[in-house]
mmCIF file of C-alpha atoms in Angstrom:
data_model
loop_
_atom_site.group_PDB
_atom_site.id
_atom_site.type_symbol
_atom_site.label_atom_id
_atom_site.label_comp_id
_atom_site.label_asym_id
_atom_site.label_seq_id
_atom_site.Cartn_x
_atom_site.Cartn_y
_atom_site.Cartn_z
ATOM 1 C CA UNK T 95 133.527 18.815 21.807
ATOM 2 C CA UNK T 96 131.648 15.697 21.103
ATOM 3 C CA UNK T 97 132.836 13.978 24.154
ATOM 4 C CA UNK T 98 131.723 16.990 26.392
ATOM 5 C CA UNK T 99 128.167 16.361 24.531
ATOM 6 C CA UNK T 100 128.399 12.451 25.096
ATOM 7 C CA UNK T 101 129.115 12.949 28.715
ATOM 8 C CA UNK T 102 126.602 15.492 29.500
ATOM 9 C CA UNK T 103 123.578 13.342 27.541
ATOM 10 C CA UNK T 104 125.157 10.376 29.689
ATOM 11 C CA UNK T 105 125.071 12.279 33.082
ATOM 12 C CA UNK T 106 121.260 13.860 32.221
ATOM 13 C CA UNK T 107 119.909 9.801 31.558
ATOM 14 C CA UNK T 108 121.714 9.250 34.578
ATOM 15 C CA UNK T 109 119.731 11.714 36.458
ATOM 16 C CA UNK T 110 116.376 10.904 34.558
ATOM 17 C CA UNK T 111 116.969 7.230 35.853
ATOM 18 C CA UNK T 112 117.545 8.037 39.033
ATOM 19 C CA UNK T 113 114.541 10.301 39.036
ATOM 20 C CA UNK T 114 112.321 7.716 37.917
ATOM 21 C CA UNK T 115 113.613 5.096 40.484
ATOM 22 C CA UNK T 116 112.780 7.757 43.174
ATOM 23 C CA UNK T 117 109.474 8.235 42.153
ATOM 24 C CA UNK T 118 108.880 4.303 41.228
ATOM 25 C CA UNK T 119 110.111 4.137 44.956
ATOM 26 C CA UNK T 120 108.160 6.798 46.878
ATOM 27 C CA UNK T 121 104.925 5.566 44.737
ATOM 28 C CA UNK T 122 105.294 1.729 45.658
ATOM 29 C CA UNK T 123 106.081 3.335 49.150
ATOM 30 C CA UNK T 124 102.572 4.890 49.299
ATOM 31 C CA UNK T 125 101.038 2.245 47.838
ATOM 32 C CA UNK T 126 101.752 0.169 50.637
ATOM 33 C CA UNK T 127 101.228 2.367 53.347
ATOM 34 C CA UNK T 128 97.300 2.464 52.115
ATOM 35 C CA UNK T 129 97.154 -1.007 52.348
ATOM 36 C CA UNK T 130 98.930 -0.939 56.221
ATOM 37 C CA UNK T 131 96.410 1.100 56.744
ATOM 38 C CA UNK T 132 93.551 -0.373 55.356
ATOM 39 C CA UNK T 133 94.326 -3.934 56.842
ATOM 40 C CA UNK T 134 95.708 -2.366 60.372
ATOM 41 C CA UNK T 135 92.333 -0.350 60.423
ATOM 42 C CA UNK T 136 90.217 -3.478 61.676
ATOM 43 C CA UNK T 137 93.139 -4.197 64.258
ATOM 44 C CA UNK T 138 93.290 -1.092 65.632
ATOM 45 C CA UNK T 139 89.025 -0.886 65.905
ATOM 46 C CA UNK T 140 88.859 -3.537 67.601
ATOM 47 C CA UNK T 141 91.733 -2.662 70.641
ATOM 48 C CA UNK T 142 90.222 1.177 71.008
ATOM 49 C CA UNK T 143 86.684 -0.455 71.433
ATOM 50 C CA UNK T 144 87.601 -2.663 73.973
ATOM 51 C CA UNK T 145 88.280 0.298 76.054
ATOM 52 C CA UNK T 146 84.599 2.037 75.876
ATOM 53 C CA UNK T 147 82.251 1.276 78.489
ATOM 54 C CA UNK T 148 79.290 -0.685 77.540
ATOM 55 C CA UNK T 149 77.062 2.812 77.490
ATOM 56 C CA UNK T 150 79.413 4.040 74.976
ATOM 57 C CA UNK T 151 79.658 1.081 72.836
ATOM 58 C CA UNK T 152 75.562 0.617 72.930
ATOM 59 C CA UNK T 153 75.063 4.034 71.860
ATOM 60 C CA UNK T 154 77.667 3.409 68.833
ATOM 61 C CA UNK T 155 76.329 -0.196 67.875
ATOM 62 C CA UNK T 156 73.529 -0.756 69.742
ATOM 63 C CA UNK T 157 71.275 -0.076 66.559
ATOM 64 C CA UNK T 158 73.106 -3.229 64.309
ATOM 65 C CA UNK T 159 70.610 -5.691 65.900
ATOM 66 C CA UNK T 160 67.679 -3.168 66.821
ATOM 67 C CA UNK T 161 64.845 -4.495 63.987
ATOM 68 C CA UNK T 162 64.022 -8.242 64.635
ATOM 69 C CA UNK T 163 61.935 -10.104 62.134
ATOM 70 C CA UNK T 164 59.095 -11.673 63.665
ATOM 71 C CA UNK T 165 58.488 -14.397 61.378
ATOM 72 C CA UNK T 166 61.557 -16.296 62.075
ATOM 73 C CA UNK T 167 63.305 -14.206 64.781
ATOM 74 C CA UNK T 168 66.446 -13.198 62.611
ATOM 75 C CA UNK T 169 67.968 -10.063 63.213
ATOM 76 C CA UNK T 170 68.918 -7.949 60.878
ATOM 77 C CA UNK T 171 70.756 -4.306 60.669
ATOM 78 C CA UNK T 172 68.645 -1.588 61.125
ATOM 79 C CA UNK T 173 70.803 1.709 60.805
ATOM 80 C CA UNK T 174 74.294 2.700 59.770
ATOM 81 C CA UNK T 175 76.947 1.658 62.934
ATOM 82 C CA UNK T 176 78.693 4.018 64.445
ATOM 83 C CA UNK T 177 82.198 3.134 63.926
ATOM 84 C CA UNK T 178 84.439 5.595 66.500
ATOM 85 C CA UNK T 179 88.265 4.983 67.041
ATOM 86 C CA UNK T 180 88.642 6.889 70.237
ATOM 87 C CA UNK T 181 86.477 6.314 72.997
ATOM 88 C CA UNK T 182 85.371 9.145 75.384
ATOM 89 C CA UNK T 183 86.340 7.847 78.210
ATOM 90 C CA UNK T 184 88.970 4.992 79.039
ATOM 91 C CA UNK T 185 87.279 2.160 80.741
ATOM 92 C CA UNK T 186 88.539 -1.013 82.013
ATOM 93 C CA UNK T 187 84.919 -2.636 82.481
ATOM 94 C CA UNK T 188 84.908 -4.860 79.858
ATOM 95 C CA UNK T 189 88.309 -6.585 80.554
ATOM 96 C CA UNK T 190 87.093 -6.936 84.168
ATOM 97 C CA UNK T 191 84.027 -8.393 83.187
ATOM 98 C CA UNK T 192 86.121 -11.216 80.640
ATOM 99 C CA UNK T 193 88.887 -12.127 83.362
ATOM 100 C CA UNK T 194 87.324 -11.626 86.634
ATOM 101 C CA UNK T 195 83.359 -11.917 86.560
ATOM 102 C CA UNK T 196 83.276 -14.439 82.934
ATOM 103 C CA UNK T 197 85.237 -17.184 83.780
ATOM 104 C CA UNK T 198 84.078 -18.863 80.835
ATOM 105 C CA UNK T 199 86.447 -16.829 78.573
ATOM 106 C CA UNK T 200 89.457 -17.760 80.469
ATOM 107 C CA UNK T 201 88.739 -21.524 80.197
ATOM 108 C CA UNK T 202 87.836 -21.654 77.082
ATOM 109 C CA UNK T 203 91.553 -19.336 76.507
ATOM 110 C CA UNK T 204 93.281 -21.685 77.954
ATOM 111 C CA UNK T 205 91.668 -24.545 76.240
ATOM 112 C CA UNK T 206 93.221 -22.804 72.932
ATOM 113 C CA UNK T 207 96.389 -23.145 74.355
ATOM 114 C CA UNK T 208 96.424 -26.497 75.646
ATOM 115 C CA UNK T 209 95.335 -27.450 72.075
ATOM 116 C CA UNK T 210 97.435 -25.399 70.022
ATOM 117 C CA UNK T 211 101.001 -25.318 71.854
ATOM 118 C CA UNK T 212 101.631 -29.098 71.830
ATOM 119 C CA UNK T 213 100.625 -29.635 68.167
ATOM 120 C CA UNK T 214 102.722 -26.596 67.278
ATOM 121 C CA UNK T 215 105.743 -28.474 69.445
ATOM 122 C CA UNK T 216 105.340 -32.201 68.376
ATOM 123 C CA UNK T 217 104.550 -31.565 64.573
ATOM 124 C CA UNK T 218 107.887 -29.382 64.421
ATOM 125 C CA UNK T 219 109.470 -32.355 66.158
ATOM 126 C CA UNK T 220 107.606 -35.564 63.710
ATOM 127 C CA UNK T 221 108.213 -32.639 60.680
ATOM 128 C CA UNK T 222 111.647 -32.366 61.156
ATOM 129 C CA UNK T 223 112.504 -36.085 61.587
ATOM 130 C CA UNK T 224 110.810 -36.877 58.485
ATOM 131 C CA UNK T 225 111.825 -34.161 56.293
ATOM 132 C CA UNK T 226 115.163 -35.025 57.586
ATOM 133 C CA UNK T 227 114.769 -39.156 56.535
ATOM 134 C CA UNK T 228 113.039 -37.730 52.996
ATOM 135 C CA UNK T 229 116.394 -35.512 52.288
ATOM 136 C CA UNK T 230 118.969 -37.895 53.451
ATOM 137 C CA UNK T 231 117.468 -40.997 51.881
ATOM 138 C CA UNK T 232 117.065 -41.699 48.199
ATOM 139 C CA UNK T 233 114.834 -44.374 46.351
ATOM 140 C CA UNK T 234 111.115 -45.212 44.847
ATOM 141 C CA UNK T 235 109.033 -45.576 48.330
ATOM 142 C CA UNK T 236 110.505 -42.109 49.140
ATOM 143 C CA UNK T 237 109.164 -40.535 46.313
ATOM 144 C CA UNK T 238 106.135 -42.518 45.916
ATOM 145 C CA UNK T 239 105.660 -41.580 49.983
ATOM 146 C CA UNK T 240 106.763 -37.944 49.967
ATOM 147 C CA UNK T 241 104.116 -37.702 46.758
ATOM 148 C CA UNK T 242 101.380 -38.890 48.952
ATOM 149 C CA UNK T 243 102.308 -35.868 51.378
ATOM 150 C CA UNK T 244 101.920 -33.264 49.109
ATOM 151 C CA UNK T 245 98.674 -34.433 47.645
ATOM 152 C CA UNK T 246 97.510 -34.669 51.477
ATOM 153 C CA UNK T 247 98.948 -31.052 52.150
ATOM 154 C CA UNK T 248 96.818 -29.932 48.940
ATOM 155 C CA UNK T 249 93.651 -31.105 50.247
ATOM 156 C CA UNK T 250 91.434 -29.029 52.629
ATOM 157 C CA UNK T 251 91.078 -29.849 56.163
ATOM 158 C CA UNK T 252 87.366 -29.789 55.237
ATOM 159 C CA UNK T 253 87.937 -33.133 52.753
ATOM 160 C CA UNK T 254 89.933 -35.106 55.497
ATOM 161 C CA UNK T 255 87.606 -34.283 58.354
ATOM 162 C CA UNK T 256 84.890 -36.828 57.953
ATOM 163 C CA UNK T 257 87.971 -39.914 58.372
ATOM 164 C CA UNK T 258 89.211 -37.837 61.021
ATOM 165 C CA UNK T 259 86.068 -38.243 62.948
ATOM 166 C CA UNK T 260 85.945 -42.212 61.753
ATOM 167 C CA UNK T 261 89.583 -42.877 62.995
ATOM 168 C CA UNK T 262 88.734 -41.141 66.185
ATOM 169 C CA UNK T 263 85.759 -43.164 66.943
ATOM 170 C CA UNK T 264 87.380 -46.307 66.230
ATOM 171 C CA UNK T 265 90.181 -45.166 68.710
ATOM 172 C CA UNK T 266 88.250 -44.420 71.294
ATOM 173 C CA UNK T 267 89.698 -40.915 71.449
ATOM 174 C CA UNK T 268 86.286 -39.169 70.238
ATOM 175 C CA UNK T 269 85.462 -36.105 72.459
ATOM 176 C CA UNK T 270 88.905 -36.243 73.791
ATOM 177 C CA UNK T 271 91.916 -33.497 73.279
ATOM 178 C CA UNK T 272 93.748 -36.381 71.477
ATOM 179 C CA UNK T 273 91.181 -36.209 68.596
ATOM 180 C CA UNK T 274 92.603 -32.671 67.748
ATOM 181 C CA UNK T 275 96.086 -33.116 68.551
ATOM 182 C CA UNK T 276 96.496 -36.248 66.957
ATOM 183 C CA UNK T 277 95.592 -34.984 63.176
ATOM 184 C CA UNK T 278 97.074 -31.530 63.930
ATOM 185 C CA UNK T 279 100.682 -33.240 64.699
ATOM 186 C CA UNK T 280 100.477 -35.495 61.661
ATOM 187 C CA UNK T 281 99.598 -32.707 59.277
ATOM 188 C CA UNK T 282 101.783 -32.881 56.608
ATOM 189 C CA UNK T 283 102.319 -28.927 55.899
ATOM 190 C CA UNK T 284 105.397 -28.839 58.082
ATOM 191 C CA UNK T 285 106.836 -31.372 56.172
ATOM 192 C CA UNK T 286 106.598 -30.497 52.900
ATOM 193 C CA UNK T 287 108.161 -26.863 54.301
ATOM 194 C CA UNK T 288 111.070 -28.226 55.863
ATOM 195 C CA UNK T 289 112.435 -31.050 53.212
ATOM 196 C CA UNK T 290 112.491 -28.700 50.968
ATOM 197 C CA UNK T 291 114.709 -26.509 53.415
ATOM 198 C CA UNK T 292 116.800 -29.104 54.454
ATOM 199 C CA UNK T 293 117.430 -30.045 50.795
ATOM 200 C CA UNK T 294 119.686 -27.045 50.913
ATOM 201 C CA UNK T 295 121.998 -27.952 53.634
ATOM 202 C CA UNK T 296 125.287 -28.688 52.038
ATOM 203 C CA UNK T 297 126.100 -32.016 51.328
ATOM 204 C CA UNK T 298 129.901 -31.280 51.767
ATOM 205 C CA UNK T 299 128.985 -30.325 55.395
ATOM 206 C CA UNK T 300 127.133 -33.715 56.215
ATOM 207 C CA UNK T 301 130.297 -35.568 54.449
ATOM 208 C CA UNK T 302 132.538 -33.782 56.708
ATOM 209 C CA UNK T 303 130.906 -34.826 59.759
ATOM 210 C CA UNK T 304 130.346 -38.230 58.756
ATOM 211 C CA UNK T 305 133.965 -38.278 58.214
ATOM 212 C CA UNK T 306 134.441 -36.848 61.689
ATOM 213 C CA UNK T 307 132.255 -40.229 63.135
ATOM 214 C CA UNK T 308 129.429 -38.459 63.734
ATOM 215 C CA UNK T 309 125.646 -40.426 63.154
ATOM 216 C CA UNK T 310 122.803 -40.039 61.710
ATOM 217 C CA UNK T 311 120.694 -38.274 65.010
ATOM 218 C CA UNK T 312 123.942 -36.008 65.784
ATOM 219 C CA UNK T 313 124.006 -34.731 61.632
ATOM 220 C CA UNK T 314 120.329 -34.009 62.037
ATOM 221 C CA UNK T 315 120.298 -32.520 65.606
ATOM 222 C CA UNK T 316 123.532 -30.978 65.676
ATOM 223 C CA UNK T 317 124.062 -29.824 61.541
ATOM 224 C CA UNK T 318 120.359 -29.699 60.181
ATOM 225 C CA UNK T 319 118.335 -27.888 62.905
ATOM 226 C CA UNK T 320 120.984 -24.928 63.316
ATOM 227 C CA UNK T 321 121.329 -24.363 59.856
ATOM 228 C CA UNK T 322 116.840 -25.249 59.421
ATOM 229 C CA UNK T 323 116.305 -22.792 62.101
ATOM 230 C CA UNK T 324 114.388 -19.842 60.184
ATOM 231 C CA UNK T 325 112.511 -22.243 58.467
ATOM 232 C CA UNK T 326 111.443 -23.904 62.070
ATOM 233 C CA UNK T 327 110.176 -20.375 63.007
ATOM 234 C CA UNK T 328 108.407 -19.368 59.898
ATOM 235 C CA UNK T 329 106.541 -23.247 60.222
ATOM 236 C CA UNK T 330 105.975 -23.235 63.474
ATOM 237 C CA UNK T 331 104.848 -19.551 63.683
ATOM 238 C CA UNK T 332 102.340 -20.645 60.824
ATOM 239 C CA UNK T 333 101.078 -24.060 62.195
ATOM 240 C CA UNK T 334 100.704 -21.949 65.473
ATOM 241 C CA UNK T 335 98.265 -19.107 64.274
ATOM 242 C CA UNK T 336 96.318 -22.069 61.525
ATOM 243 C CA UNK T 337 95.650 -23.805 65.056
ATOM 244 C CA UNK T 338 94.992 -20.884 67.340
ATOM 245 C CA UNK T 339 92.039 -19.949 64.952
ATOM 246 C CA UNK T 340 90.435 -23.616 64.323
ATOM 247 C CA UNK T 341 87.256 -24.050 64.299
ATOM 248 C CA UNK T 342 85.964 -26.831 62.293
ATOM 249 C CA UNK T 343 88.082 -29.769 64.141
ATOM 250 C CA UNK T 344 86.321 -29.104 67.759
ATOM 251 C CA UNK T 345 83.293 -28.671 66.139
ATOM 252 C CA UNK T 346 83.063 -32.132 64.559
ATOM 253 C CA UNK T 347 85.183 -33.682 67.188
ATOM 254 C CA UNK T 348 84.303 -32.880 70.381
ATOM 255 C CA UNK T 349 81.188 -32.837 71.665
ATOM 256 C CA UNK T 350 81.547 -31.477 74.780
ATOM 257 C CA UNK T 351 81.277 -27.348 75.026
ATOM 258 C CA UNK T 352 83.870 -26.853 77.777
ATOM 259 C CA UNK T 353 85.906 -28.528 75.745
ATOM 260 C CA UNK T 354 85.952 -26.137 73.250
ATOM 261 C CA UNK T 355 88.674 -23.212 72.551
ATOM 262 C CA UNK T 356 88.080 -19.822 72.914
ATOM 263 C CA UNK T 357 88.117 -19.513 68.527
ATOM 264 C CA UNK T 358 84.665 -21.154 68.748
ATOM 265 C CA UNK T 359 83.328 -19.645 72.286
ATOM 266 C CA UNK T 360 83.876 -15.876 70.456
ATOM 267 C CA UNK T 361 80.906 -16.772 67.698
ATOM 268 C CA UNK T 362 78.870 -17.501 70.393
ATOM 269 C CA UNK T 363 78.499 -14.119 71.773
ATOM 270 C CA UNK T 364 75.256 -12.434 72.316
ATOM 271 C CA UNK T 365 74.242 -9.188 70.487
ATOM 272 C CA UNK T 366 74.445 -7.746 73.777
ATOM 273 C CA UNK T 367 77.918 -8.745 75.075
ATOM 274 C CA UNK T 368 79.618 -6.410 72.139
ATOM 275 C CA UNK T 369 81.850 -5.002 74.274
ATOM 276 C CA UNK T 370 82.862 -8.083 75.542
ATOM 277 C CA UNK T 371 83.322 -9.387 72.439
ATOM 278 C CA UNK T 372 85.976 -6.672 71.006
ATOM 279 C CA UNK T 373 88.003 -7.810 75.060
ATOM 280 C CA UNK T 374 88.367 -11.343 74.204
ATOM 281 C CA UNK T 375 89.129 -11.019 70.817
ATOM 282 C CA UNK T 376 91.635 -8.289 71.989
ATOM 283 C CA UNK T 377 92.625 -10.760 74.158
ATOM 284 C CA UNK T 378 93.057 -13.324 71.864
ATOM 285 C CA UNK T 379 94.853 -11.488 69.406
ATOM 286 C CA UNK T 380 98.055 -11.294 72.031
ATOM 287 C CA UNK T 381 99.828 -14.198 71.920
ATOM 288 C CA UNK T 382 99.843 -14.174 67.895
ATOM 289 C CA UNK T 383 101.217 -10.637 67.757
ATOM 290 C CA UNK T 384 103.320 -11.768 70.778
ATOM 291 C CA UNK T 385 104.972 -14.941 68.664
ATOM 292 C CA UNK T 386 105.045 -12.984 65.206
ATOM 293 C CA UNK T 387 106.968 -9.498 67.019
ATOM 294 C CA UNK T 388 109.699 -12.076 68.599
ATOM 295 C CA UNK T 389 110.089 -14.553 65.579
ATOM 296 C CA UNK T 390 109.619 -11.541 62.430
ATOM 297 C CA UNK T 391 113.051 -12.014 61.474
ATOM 298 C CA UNK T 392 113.044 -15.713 61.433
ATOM 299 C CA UNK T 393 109.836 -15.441 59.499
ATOM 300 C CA UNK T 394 110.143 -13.418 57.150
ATOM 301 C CA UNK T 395 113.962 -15.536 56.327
ATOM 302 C CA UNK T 396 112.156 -18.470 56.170
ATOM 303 C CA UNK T 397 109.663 -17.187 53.877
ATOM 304 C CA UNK T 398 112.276 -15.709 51.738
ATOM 305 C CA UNK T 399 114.192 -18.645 51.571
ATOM 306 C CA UNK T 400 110.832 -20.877 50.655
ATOM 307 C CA UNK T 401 110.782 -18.685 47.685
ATOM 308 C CA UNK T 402 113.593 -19.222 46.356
ATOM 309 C CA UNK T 403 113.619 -23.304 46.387
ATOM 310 C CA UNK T 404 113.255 -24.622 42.836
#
């Protein structure tokens, strides 16, 4: 009799635990589905707008920038916006206005990536060697070196910018594309990111190859990057969108407007071009959803593993 009682008070906490973990679950489940929303919200504006013609979007915002303060021309909001999700009627004006009648925005797009992809590509590549010479080699200049790197990583871009600017101008390179992709392919974020990674590559596997004859450049390009290759996607997937939105480095260090990428060009746009403004940023939203929807996986491994390194 008292082992019927044990085994139904056992099987009832059993159910009352399971209970509670389904309702812990479905809670934390709805949780997070207000804060999709809530940060998906902006997103999704900002694609439906780009469809409404430029009557429909001046009757919905046209009033942000209607009272103008005559002493020092600023503009300021008059009346509560408009926001609408759904336009009335689909229209294609706006995205024929950015890519066939502005050809501004298309430079300017392009500038982005002709700035962005070959600092993403050749800091991977400098990262990777050097995370690769700070795992497989020991000693004080090492440490004292890789120690420098993380107190670079930990200061803002904002600190380093003004001996950015110096170095530039005593290379020559000022108000050139090799002042940005210079300090962007010597940042030291990627490295940091990936010795730490490659730190966890067995050192049984790199003894076994070494025993097979193989060197130094086939361990690291033939051992190291398969086994680093989440943490290549997660890096380069976050040195690509960091770049993709700059703003501060062509500022200082180029002087030259068409020159500029399209992150800067998009706060230039007039009150009136609002509809213009929700196309190129639609626009220039793509290829970051683009490189995050084919590299998730990767990312979110890489991540995973980063969190876990002591």
């Amino acid at each position: 009799m008292k082992n019927e009682i044990k085994t139904q008070n056992i099987s009832a906490g059993k159910i009352k635990r399971r209970k509670k973990g389904l309702s812990g679950i479905i809670t934390r489940t709805l949780i997070a589905l207000i804060f999709s929303v809530f940060f998906l919200l902006p997103i999704v504006l900002t694609v439906t707008n780009s469809f409404m013609s430029t009557t429909e979007i001046s009757s919905n915002y046209g009033k942000i920038f209607s009272s103008v303060d005559d002493r020092n021309g600023r503009e300021y909001i008059a009346e509560t916006v408009n926001l609408k999700f759904i336009p009335d009627i689909v229209s294609f004006e706006q995205y024929w206005n950015v890519l066939l009648k502005s050809p501004d925005y298309l430079l300017k797009f392009w500038n982005s990536v002709i700035y962005v992809v070959p600092i993403t590509l050749f800091q991977i590549l400098v990262a990777a060697l050097a995370a690769y010479s700070f795992t497989r080699f020991t000693g004080k200049k090492k440490t004292i070196i890789f120690f420098l790197y993380i107190i670079l990583m930990l200061m803002p871009y904002q600190v380093t910018l003004v001996p950015n600017y110096f170095v530039s101008k005593w290379l020559n390179i000022l108000n050139t594309k090799w002042a940005v992709w210079l300090p962007g392919i010597m940042s030291p974020f990627s490295v940091y990111l990936l010795t730490k990674f490659m730190k966890r590559v067995p050192n049984e596997v790199i003894e076994a190859a070494q025993i097979d004859g193989a060197g130094e450049f086939r361990i690291f390009w033939n051992i190291c990057l398969p086994l680093c290759k989440s943490a290549l996607f997660s890096v380069a997937i976050l040195v690509f969108i960091d770049y993709w939105n700059m703003v501060e480095q062509p500022l200082i260090l180029l002087e030259d407007s068409d020159m500029h990428p399209l992150s800067i060009f998009l706060s230039k746009i007039n009150a009136g071009e609002t509809g213009l403004a929700f196309a190129v940023a639609t626009i220039y939203m793509i290829p970051n959803l683009l490189l995050f929807f084919y590299g998730e996986d990767d990312l979110v491994e890489g991540i995973s593993s980063q969190s876990s390194l002591k």
